PDB file of N, CA and C in Angstrom:
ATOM      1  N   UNK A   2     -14.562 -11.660   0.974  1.00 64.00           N
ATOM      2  CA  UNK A   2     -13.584 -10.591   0.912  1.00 64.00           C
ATOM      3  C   UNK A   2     -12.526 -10.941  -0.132  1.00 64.00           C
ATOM      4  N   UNK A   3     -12.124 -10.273  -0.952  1.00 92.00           N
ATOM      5  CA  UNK A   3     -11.030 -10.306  -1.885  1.00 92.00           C
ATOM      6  C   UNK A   3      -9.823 -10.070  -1.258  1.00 92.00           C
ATOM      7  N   UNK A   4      -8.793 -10.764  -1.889  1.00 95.00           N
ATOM      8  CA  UNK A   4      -7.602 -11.257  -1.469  1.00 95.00           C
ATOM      9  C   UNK A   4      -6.421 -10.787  -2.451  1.00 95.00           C
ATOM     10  N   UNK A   5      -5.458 -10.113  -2.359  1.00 95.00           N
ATOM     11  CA  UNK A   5      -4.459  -9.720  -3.002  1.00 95.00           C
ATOM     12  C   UNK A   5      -2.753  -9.908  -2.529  1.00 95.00           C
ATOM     13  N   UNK A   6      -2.254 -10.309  -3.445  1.00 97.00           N
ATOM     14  CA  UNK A   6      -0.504 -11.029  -2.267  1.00 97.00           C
ATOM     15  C   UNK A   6       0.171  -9.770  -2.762  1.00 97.00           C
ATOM     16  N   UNK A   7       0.855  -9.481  -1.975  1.00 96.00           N
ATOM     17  CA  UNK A   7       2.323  -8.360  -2.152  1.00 96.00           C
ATOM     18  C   UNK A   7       3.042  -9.273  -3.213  1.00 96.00           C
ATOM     19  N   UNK A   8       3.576  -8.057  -3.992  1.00 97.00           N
ATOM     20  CA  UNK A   8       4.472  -8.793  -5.442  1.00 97.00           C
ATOM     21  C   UNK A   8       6.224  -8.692  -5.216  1.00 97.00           C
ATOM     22  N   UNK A   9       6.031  -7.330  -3.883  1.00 96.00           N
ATOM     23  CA  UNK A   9       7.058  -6.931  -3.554  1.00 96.00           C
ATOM     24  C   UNK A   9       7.033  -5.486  -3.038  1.00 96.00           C
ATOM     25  N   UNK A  10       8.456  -5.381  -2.228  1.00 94.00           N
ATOM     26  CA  UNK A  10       8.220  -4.303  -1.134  1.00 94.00           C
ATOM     27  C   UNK A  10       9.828  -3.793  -1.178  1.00 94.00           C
ATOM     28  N   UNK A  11      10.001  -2.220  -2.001  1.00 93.00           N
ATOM     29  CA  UNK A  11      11.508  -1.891  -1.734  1.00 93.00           C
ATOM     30  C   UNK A  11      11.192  -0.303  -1.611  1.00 93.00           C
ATOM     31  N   UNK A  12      12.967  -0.008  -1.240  1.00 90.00           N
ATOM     32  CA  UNK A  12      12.884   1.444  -0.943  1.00 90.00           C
ATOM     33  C   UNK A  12      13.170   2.347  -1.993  1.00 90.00           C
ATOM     34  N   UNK A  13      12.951   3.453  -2.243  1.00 89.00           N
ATOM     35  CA  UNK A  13      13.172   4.483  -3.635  1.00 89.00           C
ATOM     36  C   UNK A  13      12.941   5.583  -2.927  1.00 89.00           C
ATOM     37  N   UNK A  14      14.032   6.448  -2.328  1.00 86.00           N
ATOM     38  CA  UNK A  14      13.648   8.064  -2.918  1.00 86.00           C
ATOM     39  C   UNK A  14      13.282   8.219  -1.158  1.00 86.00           C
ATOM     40  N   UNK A  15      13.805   7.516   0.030  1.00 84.00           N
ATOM     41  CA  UNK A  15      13.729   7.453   1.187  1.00 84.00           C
ATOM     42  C   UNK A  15      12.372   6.584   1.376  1.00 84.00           C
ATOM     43  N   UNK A  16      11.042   6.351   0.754  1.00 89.00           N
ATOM     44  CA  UNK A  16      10.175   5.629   1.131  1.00 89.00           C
ATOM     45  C   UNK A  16      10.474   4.303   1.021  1.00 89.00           C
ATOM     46  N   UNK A  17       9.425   3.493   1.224  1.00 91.00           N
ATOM     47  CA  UNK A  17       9.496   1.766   1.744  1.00 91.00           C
ATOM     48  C   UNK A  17       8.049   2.190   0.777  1.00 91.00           C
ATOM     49  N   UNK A  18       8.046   0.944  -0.539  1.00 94.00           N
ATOM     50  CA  UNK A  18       6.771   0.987  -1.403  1.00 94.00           C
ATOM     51  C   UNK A  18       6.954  -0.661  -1.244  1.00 94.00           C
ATOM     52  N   UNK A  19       4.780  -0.766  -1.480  1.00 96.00           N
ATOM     53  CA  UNK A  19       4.957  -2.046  -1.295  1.00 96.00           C
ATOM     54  C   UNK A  19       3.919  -2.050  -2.633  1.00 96.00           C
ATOM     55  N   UNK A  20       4.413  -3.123  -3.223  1.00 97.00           N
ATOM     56  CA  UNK A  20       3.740  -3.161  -4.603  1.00 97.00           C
ATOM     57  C   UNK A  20       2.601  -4.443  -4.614  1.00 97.00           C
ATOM     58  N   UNK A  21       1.318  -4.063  -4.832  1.00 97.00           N
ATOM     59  CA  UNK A  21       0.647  -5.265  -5.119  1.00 97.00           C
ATOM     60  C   UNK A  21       0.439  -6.101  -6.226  1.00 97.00           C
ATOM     61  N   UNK A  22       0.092  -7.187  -6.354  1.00 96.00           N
ATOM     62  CA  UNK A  22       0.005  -8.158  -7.522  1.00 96.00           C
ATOM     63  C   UNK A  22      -0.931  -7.482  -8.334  1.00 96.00           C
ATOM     64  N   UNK A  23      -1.765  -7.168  -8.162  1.00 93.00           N
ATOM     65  CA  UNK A  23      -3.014  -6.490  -9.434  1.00 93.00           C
ATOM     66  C   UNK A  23      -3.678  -5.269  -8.793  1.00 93.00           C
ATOM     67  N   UNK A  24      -4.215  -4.621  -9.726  1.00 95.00           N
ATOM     68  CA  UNK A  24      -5.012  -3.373  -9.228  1.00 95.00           C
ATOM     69  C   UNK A  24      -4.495  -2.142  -9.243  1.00 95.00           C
ATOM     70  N   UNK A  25      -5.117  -0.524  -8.960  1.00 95.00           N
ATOM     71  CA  UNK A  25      -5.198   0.172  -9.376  1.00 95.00           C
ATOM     72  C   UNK A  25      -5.968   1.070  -7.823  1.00 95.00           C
ATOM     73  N   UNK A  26      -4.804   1.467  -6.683  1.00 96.00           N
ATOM     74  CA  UNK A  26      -5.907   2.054  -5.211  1.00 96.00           C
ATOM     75  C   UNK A  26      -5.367   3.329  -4.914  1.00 96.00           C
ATOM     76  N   UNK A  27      -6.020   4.021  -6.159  1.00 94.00           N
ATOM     77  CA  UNK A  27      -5.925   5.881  -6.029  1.00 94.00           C
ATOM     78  C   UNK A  27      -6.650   6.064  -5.041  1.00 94.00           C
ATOM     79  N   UNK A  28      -7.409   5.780  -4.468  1.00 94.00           N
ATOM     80  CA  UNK A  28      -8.272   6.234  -3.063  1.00 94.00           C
ATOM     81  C   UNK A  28      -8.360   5.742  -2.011  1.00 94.00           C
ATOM     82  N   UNK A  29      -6.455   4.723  -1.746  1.00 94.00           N
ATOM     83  CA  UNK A  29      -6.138   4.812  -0.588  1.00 94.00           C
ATOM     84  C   UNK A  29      -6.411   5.830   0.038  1.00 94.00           C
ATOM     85  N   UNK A  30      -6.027   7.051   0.026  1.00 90.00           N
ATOM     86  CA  UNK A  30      -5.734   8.230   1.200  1.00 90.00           C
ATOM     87  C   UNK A  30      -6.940   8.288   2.006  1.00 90.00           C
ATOM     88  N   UNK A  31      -8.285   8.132   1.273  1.00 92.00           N
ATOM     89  CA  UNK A  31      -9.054   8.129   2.410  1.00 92.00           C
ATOM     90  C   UNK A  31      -9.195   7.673   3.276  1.00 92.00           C
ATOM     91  N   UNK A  32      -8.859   6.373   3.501  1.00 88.00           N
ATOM     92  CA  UNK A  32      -8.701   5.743   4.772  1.00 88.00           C
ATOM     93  C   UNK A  32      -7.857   6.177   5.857  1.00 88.00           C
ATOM     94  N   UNK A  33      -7.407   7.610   5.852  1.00 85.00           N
ATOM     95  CA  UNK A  33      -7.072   8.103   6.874  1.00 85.00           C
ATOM     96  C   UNK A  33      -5.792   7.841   7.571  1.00 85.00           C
ATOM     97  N   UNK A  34      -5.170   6.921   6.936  1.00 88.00           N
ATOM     98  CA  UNK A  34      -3.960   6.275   7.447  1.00 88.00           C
ATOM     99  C   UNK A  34      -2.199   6.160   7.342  1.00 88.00           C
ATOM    100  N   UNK A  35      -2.516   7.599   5.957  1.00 90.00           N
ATOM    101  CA  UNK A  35      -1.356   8.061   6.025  1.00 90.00           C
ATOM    102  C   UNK A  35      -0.768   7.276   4.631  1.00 90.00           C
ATOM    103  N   UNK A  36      -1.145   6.213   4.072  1.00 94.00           N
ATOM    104  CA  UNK A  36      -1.159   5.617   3.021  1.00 94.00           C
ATOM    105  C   UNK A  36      -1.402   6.037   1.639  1.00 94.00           C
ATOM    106  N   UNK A  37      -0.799   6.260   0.640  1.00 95.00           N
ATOM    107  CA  UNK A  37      -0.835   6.844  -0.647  1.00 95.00           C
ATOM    108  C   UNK A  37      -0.770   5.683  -1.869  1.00 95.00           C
ATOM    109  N   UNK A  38      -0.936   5.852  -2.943  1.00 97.00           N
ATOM    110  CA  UNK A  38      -0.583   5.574  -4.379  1.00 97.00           C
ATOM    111  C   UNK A  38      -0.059   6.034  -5.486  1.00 97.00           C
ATOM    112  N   UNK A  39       1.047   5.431  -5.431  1.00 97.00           N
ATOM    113  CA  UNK A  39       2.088   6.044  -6.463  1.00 97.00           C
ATOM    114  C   UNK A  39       1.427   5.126  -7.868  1.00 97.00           C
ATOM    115  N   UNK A  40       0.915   6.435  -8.637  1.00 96.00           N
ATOM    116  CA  UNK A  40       0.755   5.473 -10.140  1.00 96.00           C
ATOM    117  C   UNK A  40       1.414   5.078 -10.704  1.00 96.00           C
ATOM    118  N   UNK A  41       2.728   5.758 -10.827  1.00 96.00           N
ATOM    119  CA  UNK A  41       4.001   5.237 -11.666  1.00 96.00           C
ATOM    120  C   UNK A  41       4.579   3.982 -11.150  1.00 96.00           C
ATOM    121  N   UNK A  42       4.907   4.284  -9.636  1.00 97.00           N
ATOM    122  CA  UNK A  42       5.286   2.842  -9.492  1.00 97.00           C
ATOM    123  C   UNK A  42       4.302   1.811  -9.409  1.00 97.00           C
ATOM    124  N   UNK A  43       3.288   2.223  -9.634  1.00 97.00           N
ATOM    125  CA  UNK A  43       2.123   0.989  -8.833  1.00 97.00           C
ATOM    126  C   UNK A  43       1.896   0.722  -7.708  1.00 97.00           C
ATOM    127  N   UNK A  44       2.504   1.232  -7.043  1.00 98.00           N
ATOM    128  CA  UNK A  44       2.602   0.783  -5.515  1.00 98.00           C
ATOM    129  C   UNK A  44       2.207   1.679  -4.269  1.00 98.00           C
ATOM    130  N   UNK A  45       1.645   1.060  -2.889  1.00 97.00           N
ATOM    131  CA  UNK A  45       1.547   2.031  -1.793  1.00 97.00           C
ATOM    132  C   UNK A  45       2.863   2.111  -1.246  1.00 97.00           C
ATOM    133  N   UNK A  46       2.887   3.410  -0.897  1.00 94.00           N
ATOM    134  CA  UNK A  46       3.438   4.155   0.556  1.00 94.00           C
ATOM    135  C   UNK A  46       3.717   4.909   1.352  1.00 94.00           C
ATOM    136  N   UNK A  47       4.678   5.510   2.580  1.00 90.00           N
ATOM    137  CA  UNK A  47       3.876   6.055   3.261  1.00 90.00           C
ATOM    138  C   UNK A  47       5.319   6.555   3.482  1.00 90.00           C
ATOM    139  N   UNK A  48       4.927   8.289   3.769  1.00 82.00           N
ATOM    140  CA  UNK A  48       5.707   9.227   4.197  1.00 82.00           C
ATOM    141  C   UNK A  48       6.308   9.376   5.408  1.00 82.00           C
ATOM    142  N   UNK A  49       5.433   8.763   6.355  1.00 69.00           N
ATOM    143  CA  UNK A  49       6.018   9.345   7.790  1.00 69.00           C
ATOM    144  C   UNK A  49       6.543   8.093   8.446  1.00 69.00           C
ATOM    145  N   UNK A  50       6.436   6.579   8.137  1.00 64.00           N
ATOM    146  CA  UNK A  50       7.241   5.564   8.854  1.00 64.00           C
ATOM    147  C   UNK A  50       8.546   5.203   7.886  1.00 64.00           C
ATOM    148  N   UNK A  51       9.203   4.805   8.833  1.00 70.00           N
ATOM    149  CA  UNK A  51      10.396   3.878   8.032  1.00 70.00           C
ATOM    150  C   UNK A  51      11.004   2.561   8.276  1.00 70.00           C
ATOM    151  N   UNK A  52       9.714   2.313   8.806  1.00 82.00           N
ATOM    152  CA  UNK A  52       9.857   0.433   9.600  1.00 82.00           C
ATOM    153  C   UNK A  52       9.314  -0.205   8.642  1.00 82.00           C
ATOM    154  N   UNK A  53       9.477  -1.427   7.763  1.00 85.00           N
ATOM    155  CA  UNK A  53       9.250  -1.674   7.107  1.00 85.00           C
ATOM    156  C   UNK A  53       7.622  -2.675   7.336  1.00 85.00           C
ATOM    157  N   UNK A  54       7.580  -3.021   8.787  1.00 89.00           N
ATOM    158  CA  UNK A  54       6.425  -4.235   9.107  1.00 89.00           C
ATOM    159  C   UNK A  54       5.299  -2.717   9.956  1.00 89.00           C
ATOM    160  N   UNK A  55       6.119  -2.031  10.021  1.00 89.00           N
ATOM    161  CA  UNK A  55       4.664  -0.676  10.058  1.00 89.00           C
ATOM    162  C   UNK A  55       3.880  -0.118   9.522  1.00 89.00           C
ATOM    163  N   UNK A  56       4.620   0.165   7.880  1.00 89.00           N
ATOM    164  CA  UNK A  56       4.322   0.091   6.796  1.00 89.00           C
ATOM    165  C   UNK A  56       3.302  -1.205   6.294  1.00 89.00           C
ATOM    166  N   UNK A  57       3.525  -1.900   6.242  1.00 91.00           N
ATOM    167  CA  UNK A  57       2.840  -3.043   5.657  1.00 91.00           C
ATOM    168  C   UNK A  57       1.445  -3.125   6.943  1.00 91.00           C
ATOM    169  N   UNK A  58       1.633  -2.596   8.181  1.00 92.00           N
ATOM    170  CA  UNK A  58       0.464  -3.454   8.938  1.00 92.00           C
ATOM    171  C   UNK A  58      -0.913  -1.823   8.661  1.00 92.00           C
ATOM    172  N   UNK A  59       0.165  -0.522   8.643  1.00 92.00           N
ATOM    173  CA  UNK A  59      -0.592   0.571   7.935  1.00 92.00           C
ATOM    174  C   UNK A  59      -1.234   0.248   6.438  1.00 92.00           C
ATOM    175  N   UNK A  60      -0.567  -0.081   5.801  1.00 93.00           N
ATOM    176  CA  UNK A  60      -1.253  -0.525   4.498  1.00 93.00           C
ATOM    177  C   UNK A  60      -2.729  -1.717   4.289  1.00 93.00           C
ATOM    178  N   UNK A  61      -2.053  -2.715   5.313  1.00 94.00           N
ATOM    179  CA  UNK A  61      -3.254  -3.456   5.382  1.00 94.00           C
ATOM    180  C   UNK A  61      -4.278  -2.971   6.104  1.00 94.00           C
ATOM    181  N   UNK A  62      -4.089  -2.307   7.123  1.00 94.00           N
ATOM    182  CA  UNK A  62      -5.247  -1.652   7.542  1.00 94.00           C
ATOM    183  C   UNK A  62      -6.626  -0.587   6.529  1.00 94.00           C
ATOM    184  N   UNK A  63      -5.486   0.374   5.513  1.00 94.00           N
ATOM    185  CA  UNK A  63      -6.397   1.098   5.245  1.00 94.00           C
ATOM    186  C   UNK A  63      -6.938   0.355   3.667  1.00 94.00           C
ATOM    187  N   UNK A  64      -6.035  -0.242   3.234  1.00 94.00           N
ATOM    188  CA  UNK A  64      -6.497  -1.557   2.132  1.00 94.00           C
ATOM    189  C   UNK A  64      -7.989  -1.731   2.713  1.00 94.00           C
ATOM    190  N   UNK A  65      -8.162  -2.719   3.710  1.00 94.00           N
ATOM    191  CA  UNK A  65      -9.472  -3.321   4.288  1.00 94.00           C
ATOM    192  C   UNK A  65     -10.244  -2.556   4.260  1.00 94.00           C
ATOM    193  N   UNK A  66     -10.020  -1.185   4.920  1.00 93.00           N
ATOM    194  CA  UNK A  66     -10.862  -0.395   5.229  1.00 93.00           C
ATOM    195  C   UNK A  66     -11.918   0.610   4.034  1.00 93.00           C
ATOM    196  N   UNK A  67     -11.058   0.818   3.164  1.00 92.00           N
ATOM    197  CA  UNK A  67     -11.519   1.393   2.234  1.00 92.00           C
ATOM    198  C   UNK A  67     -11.987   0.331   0.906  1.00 92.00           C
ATOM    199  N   UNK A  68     -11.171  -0.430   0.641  1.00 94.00           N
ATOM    200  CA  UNK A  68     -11.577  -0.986  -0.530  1.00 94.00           C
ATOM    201  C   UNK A  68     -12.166  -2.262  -0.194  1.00 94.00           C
ATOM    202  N   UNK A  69     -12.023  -2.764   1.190  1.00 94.00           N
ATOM    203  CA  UNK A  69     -12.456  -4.293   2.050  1.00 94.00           C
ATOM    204  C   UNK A  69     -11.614  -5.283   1.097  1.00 94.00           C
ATOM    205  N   UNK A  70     -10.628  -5.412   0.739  1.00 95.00           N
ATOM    206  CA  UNK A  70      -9.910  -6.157   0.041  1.00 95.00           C
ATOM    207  C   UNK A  70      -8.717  -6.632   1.355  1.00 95.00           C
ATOM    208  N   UNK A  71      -8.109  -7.701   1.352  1.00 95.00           N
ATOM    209  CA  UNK A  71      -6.689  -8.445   2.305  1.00 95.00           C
ATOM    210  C   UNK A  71      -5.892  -8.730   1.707  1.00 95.00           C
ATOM    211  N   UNK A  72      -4.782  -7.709   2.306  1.00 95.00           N
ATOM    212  CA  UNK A  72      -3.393  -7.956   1.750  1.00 95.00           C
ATOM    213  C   UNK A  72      -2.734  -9.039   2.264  1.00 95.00           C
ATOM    214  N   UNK A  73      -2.272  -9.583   1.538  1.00 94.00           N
ATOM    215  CA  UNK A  73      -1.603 -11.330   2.037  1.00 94.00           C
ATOM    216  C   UNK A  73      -0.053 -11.098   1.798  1.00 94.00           C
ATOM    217  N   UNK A  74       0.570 -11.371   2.612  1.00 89.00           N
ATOM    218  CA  UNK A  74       2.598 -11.224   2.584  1.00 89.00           C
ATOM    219  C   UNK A  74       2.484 -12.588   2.117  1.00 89.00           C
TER     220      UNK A  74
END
C-alpha cells in the first residue's frame, strides 16, 4: 500500500483543508464520504464537519478507499 504524510492542515473560507505531500485526488468524491479536491489549493476538504480530527479520520478513510493509498499525520 502506498503511503503519503500530510504537509499540512489549515482553515480558508470556513473549511479545514488538509494538504498532502504529493499527488493529484480529483476522484476523491467517489468514495462517498463527503471529501473533495480543491485543485488550486491542492488539498482535501470537507463541507459539512468542522472538527479538525473528523476531517482528517474522513479523509483517511475515503483516501484508502478509493485510491488504497495511507495517509500518515
Amino acid at each position: 500500500m502506498n503511503k503519503i504524510q500530510i504537509k499540512s492542515i489549515y482553515k480558508k473560507n470556513s473549511k479545514i483543508y488538509v494538504k498532502p505531500s504529493y499527488g493529484q485526488y480529483e476522484m476523491i468524491y467517489r468514495a462517498a464520504k463527503g471529501v473533495y479536491w480543491d485543485k488550486t489549493e491542492k488539498a482535501f476538504y470537507m463541507n459539512d464537519l468542522i472538527d479538525e480530527k473528523d476531517v482528517i479520520l474522513n479523509i483517511k478513510v475515503a483516501l484508502k478507499q478509493e485510491y488504497g493509498i495511507e495517509l500518515l499525520e
